[in-house]
CSV table of C-alpha atoms and ligand atoms in Angstrom, one decimal:
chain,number,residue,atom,x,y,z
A,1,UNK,CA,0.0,0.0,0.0
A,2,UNK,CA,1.1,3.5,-0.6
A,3,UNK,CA,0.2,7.0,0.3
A,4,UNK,CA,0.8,10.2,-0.2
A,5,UNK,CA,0.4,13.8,0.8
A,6,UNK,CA,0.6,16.2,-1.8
A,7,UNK,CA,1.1,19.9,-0.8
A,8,UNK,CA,1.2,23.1,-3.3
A,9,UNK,CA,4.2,24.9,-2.9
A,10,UNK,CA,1.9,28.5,-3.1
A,11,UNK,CA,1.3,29.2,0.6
A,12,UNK,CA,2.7,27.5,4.5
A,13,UNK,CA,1.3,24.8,5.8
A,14,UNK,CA,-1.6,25.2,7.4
A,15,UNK,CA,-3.4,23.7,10.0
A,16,UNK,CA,-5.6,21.7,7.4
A,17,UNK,CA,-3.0,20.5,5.6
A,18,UNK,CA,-1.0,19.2,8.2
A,19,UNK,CA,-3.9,17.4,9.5
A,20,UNK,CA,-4.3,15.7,6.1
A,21,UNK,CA,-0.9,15.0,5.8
A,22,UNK,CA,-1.0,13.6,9.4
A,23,UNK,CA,-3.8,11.0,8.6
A,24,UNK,CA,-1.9,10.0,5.6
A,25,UNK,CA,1.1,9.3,7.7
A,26,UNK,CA,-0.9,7.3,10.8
A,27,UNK,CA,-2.4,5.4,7.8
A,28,UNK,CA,0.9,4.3,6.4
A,29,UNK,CA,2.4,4.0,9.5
A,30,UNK,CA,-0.6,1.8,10.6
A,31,UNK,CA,-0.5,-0.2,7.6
A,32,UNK,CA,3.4,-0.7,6.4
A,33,UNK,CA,2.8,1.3,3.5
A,34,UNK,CA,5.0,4.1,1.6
A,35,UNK,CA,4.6,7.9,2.5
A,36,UNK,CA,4.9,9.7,-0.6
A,37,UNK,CA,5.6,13.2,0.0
A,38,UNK,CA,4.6,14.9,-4.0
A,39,UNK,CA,5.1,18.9,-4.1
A,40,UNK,CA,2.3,20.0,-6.2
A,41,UNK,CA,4.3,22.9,-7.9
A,42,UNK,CA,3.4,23.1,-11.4
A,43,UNK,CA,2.2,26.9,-11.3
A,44,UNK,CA,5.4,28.2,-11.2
A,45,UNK,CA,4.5,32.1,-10.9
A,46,UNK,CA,2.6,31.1,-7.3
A,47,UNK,CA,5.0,28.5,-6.1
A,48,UNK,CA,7.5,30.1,-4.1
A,49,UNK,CA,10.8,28.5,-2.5
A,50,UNK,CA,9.9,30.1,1.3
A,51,UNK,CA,6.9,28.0,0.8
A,52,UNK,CA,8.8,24.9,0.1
A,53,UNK,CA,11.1,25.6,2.6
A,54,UNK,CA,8.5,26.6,5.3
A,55,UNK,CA,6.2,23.5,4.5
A,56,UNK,CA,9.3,21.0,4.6
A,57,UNK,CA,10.9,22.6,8.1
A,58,UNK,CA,7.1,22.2,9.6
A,59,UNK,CA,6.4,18.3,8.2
A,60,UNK,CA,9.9,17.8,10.1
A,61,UNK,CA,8.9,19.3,13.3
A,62,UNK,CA,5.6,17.7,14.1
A,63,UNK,CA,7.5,14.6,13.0
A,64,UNK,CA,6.3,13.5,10.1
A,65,UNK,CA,8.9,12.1,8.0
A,66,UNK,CA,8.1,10.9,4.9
A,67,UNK,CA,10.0,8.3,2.7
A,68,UNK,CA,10.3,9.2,-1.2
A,69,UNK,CA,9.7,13.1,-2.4
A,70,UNK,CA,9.0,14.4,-5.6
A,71,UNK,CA,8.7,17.6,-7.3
A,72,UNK,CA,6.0,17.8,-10.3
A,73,UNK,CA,7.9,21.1,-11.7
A,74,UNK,CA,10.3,18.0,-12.7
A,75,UNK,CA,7.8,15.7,-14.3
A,76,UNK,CA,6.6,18.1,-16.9
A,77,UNK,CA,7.7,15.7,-19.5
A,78,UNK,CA,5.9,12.6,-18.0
A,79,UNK,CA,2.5,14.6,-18.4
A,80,UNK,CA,2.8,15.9,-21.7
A,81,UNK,CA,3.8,12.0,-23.1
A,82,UNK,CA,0.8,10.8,-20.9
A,83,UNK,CA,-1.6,13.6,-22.9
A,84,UNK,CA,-0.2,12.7,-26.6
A,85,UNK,CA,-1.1,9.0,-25.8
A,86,UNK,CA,-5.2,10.2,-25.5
A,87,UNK,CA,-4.6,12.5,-28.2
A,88,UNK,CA,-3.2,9.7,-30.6
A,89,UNK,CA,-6.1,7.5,-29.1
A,90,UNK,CA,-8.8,9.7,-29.8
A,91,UNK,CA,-9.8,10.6,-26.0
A,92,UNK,CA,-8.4,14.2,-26.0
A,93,UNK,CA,-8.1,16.6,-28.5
A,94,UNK,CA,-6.3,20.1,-29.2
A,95,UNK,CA,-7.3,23.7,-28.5
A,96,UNK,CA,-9.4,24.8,-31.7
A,97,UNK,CA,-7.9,27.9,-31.4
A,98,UNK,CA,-3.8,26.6,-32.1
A,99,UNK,CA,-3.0,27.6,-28.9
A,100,UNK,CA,-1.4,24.1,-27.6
A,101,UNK,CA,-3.5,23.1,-24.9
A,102,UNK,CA,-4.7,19.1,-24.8
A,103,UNK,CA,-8.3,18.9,-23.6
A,104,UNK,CA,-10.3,15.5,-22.8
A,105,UNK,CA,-13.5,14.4,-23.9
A,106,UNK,CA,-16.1,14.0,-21.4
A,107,UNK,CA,-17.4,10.5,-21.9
A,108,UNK,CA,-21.7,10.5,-20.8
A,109,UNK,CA,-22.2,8.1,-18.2
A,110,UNK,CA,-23.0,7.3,-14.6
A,111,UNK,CA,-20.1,6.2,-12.6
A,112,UNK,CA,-19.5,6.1,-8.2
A,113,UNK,CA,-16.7,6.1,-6.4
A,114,UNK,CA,-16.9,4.5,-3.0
A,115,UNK,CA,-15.3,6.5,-0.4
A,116,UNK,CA,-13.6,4.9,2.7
A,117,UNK,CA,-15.4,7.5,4.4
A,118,UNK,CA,-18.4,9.0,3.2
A,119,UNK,CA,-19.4,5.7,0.9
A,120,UNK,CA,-21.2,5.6,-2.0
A,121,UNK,CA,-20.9,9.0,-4.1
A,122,UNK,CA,-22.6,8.6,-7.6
A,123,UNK,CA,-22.1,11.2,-10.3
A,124,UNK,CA,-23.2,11.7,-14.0
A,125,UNK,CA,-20.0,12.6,-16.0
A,126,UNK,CA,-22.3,14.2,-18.9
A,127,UNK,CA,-22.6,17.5,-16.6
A,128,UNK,CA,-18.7,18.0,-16.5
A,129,UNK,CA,-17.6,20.2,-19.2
A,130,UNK,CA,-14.3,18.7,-21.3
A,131,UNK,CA,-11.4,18.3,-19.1
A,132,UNK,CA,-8.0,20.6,-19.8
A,133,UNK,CA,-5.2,18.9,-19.5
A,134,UNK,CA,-2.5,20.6,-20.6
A,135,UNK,CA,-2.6,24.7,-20.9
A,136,UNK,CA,-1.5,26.8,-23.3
A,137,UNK,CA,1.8,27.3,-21.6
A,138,UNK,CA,2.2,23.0,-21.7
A,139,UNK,CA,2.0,23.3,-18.1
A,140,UNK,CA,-0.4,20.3,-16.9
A,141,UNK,CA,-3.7,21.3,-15.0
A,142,UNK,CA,-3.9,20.0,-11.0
A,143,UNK,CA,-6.7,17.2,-12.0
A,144,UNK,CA,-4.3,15.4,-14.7
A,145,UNK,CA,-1.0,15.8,-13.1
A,146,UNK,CA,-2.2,14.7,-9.6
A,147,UNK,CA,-4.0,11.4,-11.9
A,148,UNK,CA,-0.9,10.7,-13.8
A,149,UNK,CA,1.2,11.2,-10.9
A,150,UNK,CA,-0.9,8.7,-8.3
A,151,UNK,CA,-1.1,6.3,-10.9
A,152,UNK,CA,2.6,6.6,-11.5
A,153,UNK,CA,3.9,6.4,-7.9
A,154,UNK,CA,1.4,3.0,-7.7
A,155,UNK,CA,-0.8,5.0,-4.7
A,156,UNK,CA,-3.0,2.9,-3.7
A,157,UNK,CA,-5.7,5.2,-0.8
A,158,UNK,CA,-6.1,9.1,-1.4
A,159,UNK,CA,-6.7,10.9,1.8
A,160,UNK,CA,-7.3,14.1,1.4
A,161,UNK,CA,-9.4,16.8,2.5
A,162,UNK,CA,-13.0,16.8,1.4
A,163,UNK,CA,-13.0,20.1,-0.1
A,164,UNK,CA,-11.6,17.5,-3.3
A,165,UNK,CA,-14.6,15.7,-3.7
A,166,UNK,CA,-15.4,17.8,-6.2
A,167,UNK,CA,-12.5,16.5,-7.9
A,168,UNK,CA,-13.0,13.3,-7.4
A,169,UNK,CA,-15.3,12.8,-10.8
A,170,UNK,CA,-13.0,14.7,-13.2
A,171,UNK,CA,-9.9,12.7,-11.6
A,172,UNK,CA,-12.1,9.1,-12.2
A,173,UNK,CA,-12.6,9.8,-15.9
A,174,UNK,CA,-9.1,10.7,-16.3
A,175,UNK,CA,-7.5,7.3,-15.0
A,176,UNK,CA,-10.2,5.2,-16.8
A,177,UNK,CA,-9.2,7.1,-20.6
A,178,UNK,CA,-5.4,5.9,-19.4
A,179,UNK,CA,-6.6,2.4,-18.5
A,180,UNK,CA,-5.4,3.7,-14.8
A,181,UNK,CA,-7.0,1.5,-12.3
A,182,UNK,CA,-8.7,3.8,-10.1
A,183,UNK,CA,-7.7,4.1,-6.1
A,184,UNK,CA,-9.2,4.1,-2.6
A,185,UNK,CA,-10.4,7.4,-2.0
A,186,UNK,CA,-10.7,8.9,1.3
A,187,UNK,CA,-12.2,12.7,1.9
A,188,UNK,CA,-11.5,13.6,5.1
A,189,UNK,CA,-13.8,16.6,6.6
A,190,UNK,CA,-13.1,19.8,6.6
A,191,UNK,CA,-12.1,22.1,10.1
A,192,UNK,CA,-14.2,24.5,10.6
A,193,UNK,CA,-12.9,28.2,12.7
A,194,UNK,CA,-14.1,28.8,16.1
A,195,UNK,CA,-16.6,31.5,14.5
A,196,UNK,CA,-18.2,28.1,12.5
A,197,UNK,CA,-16.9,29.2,9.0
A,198,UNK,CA,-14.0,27.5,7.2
A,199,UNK,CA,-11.0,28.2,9.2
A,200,UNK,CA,-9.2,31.0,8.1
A,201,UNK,CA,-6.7,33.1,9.2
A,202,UNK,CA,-9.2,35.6,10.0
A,203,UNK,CA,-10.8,33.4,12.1
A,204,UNK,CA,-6.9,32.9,14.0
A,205,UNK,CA,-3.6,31.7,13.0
A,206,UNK,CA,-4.0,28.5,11.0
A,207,UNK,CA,-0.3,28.6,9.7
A,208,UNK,CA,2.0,25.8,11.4
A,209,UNK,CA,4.8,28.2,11.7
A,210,UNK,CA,3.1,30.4,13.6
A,211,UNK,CA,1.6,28.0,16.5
A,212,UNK,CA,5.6,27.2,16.6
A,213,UNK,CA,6.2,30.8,17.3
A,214,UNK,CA,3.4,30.5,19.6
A,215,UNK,CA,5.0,28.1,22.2
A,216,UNK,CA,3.1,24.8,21.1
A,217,UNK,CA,5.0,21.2,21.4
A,218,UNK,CA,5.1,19.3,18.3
A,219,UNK,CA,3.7,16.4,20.0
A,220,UNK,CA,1.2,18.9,21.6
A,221,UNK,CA,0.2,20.5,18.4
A,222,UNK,CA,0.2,16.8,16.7
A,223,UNK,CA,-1.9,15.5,19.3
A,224,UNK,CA,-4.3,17.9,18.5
A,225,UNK,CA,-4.3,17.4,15.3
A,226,UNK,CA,-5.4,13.6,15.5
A,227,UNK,CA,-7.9,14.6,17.4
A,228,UNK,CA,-9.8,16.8,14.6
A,229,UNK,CA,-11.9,14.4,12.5
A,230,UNK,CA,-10.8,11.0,14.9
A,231,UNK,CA,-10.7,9.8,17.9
A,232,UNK,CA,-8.6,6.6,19.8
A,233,UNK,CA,-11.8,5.9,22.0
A,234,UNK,CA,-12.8,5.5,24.9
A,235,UNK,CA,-12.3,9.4,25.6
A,236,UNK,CA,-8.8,9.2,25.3
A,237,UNK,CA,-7.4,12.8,24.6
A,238,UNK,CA,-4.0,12.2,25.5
A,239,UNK,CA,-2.3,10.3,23.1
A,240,UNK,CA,0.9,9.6,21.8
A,241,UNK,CA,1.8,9.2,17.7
A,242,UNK,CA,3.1,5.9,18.6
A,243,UNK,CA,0.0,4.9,20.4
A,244,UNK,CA,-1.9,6.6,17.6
A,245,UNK,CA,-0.3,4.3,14.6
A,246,UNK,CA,-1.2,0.9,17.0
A,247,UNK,CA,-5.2,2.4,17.0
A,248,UNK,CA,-5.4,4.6,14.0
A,249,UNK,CA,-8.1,3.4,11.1
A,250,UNK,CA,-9.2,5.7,8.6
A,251,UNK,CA,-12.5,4.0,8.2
A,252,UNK,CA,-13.1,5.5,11.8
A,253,UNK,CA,-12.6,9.1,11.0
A,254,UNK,CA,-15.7,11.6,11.4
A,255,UNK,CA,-18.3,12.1,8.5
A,256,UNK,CA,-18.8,15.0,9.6
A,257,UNK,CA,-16.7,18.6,10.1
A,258,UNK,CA,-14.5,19.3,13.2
A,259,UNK,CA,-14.0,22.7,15.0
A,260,UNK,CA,-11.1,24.3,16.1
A,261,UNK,CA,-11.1,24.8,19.6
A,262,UNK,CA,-8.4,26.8,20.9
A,263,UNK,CA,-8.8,26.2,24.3
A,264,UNK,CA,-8.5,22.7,24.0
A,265,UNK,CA,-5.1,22.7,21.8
A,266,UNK,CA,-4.0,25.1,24.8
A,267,UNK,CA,-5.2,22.4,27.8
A,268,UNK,CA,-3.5,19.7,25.6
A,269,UNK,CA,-0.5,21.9,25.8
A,270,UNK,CA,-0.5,22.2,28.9
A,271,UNK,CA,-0.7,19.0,29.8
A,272,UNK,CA,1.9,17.9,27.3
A,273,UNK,CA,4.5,20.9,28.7
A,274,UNK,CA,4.2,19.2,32.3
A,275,UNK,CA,4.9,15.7,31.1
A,276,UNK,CA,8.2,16.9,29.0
A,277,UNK,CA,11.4,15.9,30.5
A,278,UNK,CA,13.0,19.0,32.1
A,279,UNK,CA,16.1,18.5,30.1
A,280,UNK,CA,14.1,18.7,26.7
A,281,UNK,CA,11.5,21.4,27.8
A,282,UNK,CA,14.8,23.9,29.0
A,283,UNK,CA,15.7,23.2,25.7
A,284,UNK,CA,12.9,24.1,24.4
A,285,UNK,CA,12.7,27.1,26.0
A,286,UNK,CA,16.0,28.5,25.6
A,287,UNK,CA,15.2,30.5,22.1
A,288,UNK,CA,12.0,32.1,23.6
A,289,UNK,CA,13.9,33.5,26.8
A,290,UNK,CA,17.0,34.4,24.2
A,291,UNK,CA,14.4,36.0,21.4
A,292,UNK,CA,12.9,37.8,25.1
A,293,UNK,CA,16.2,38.6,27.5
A,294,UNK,CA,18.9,38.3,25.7
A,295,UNK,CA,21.6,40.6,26.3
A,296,UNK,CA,19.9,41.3,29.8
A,297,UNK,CA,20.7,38.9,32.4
A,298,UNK,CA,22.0,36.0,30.1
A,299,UNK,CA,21.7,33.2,32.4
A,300,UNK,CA,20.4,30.6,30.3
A,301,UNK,CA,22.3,27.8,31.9
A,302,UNK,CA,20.2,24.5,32.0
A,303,UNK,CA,21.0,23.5,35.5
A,304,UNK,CA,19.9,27.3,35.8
A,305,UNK,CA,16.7,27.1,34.1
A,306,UNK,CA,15.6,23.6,35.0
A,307,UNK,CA,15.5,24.9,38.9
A,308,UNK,CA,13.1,28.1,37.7
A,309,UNK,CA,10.9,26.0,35.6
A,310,UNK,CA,9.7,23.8,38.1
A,311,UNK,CA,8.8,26.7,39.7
A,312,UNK,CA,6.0,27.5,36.8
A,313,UNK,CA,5.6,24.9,35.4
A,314,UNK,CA,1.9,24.0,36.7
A,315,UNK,CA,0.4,27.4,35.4
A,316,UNK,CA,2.4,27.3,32.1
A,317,UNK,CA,0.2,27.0,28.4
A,318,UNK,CA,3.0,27.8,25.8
A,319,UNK,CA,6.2,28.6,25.9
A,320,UNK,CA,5.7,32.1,24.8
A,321,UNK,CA,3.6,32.4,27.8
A,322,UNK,CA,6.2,30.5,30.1
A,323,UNK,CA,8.7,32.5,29.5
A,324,UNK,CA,7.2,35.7,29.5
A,325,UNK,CA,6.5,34.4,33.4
A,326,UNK,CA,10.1,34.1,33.8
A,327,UNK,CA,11.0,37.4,33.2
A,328,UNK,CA,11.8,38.4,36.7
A,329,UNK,CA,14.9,35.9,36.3
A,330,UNK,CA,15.9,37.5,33.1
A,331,UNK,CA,15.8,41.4,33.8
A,332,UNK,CA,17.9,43.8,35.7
A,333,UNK,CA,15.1,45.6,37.1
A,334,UNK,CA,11.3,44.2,37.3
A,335,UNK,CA,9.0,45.7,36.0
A,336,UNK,CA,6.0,46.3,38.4
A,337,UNK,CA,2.3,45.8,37.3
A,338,UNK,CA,0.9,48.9,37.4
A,339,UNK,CA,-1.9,47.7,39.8
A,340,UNK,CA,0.3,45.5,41.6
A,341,UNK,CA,2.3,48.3,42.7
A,342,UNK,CA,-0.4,50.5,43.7
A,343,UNK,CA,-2.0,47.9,45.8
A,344,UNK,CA,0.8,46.6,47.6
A,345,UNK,CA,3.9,49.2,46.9
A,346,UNK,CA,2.4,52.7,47.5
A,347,UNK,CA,2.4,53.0,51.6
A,348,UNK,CA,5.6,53.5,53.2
A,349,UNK,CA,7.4,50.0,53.7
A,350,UNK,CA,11.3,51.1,54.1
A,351,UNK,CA,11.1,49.8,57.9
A,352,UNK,CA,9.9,46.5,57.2
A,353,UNK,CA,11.8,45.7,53.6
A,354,UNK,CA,14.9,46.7,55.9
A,355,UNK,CA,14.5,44.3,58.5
A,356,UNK,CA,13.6,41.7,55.4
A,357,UNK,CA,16.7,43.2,54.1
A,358,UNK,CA,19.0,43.1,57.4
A,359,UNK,CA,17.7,39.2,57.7
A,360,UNK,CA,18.3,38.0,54.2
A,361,UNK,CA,21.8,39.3,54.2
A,362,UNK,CA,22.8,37.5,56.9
A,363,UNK,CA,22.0,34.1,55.7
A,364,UNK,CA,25.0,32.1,54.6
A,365,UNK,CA,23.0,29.4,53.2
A,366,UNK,CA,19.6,31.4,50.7
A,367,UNK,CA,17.6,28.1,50.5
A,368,UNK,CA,13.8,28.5,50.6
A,369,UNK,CA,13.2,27.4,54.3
A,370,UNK,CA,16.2,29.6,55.8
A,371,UNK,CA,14.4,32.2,53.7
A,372,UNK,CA,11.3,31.2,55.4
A,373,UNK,CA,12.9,31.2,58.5
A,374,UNK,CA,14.3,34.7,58.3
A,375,UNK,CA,11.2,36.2,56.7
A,376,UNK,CA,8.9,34.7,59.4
A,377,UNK,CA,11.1,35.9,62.2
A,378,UNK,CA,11.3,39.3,60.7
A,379,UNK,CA,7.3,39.5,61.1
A,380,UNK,CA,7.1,38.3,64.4
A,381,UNK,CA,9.7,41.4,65.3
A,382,UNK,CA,7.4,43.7,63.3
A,383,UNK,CA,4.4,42.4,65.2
A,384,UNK,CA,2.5,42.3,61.9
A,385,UNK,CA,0.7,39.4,59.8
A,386,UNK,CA,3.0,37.3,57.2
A,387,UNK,CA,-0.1,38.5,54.1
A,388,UNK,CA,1.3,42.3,55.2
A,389,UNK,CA,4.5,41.8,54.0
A,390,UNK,CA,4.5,38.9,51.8
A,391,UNK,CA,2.1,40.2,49.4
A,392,UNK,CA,4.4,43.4,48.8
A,393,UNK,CA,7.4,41.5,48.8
A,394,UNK,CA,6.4,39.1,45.9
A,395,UNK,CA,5.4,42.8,43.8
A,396,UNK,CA,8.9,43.7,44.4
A,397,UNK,CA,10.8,40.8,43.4
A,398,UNK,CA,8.9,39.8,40.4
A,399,UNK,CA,6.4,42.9,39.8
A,400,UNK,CA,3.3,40.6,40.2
A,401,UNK,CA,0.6,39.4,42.6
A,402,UNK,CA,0.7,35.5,41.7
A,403,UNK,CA,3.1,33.5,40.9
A,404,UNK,CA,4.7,30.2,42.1
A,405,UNK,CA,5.6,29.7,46.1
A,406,UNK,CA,7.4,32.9,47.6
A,407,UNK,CA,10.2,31.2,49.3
A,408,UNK,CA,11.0,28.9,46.1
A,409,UNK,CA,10.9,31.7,43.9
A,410,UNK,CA,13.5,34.0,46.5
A,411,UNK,CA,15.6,31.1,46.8
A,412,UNK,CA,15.4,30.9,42.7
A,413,UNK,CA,16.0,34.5,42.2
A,414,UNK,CA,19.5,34.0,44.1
A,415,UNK,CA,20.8,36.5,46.8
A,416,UNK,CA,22.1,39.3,44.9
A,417,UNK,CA,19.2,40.2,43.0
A,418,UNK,CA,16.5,39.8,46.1
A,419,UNK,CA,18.2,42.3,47.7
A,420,UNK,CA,19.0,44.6,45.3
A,421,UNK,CA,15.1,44.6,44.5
A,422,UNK,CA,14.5,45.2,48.2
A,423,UNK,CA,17.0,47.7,48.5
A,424,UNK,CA,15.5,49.3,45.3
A,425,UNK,CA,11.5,49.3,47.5
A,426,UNK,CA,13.5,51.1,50.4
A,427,UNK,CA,15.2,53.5,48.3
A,428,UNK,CA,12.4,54.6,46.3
A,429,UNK,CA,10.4,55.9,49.2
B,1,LIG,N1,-2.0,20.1,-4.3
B,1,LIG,C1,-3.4,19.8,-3.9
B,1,LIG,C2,-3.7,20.6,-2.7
B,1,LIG,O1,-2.8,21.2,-2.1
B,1,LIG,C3,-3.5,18.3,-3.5
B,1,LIG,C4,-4.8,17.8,-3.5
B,1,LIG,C5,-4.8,16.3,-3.5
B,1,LIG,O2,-4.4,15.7,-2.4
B,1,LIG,O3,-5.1,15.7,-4.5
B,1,LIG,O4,-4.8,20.8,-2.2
């Protein structure tokens, strides 16, 4: 069996496609079967190299590896030879007007193609106009490449999205005038935005790229994917490709369209983020803090990192979002909430942050329960209640109200910089 996934070269990958081409991959994963990766570029003004290259670095990331690749701009030859063969036989003939282009004769009948997942679609061939297959510029149209192609590389199941089932008739009479046989279709259906229309990019970012940029996991993002148009069972959410190839059947996949659902792709990440080894996950990391701090604090040491993400890792969604919460570890200076610091910064606190600051400078060792100890000793001297000071002291070590445990986070930010940010409350008053 063999498969393929056929992308045009004349925009990224988007969320769609990748689902398609995900499907085609769990199916010949699932099944011991070839993945064909064919780049549909045969308009050559609209395919553009960035496209290629984009589309290519994306298939690689989610992990989709594919194993033969072909480029159509390279096959124009193959096409044309296949065209002059119905033209010598009488099935296609030229462009009455001299201009070079090869167009096939509808044939009147009834055919049906059964599709693995809608079934049974019946369609009278005598309402489809005569077929172009080769323009006037001997560049071959999309129906009669993609025929000549499948038959070519022996695919055996088309799984594509069903916005070709439209296709599907003009492609049928094609492979029957070359004596093709004709394949296993499969139209998968199509995701529909948030707002309930096609997804577009209106409607959010539908580009892979750009969920990269985001902060999602691959395996996240993947995850996801399968998830739009099939499901493992049982309510299982959480699943791994591996997992995915021992369940996946295509038969199984939904009739009808999926939504995107944001929130869920952002849960899924979530989830996937806390389950990621530490090691992988600083590494992960490490280009959003750079893109973020770098040439600020440049501390991007793993050891380093690994000790501050465990720290935030529970509220973490994306890693744009994770290490926007690390910030505190990355700056010279906070940077205060604005509301934060009127709440909890704006009454006079230089004899209290002194004590905090007298205490913390005396500790030899600045683990989180010495700085427990100290801080709760410094309260019981002021006579006031740990929320008085603790509340104000998180504002002006990491310019927020919430965040991970208080003495974790001191103990993370390091000696040097709590005091200085301590120093920097007394100062300012
Ligand atoms: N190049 C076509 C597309 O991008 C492929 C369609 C097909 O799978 O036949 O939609």
């Amino acid at each position: 069996m063999r498969v393929r996934f056929a992308p045009s070269p004349t925009g990224y990958l988007h969320i769609g496609g990748a689902r398609t081409c995900l499907f085609n991959w769990l199916y010949a994963r699932a099944n011991q079967a070839a993945f064909v990766l064919r780049i549909e570029d045969t308009d050559q003004e609209r395919s553009k190299k960035e496209y290629l290259d984009e589309i290519l670095e994306s298939l690689k990331w989610l992990g989709l590896n594919w194993d033969e690749l072909y480029f159509q701009s390279q096959r124009f030859e193959i096409y044309r030879s296949y065209a002059k063969k119905l033209l010598d036989e009488g099935k296609a003939y030229l462009a009455e007007d001299g201009s070079g282009a090869i167009i096939l004769k509808m044939p009147q009948k009834t055919a049906r193609i059964d599709d693995l997942i809608h079934g049974a679609i019946q369609f009278d061939t005598s309402l489809i106009k005569d077929q172009v297959l080769i323009k006037t510029d001997q560049s071959p149209t999309y129906n009669f490449a993609c025929v000549v192609d499948d038959a070519e590389m022996n695919i055996t199941h088309i799984i594509r999205g069903d916005d070709h089932i439209s296709n599907t008739p003009k492609q049928t009479v094609i492979y029957e005038a070359l004596g093709f046989k004709i394949p296993q279709f499969a139209h998968i259906p199509m995701i529909l935005g948030e707002d309930g229309g096609r997804m577009s990019k209106r409607a959010g970012a539908t580009a892979i790229t750009e969920y990269r940029r985001m902060g999602f996991l691959a395996d996240a993002l993947v995850n996801y994917l399968m998830l739009l148009g099939w499901s493992p069972g049982n309510n299982q959410e959480i699943i791994s490709l591996a997992d995915a190839v021992k369940k996946f059947d295509i038969r199984s996949a939904n009739k009808t369209a999926a939504t995107f659902d944001r929130n869920k792709l952002l849960w899924l990440n979530s989830q996937y983020i806390r389950s990621t080894d530490l090691n992988k996950l600083a590494a992960d990391l490490k280009p959003f803090l750079k893109e973020r701090y770098a040439g600020q604090e440049d501390n991007f040491d793993g050891k380093f990192l690994i000790s501050i993400l465990k720290l935030f890792i529970e509220r973490a969604t994306t890693l744009a979002e994770f290490a926007d919460a690390l910030k505190p570890f990355f700056v010279k200076e906070v940077e205060f909430d604005a509301q934060a610091k009127e709440k909890f910064l704006s009454q006079d606190l230089s004899k209290e942050f002194s004590l905090l600051e007298k205490k913390f400078s005396g500790l030899s060792l600045f683990s989180a329960a010495k700085v427990e100890e100290a801080f709760r000793q410094a309260v019981a001297e002021l006579g006031i209640t740990t929320k008085q000071l603790i509340h104000p002291l998180r504002v002006a070590l990491s310019g927020k109200t919430v965040g991970p445990g208080m003495f974790e986070l001191i103990e993370a930010l390091g000696k040097q910089k709590t005091l200085e940010r301590i120093e920097r409350v007394v100062k300012n008053r």
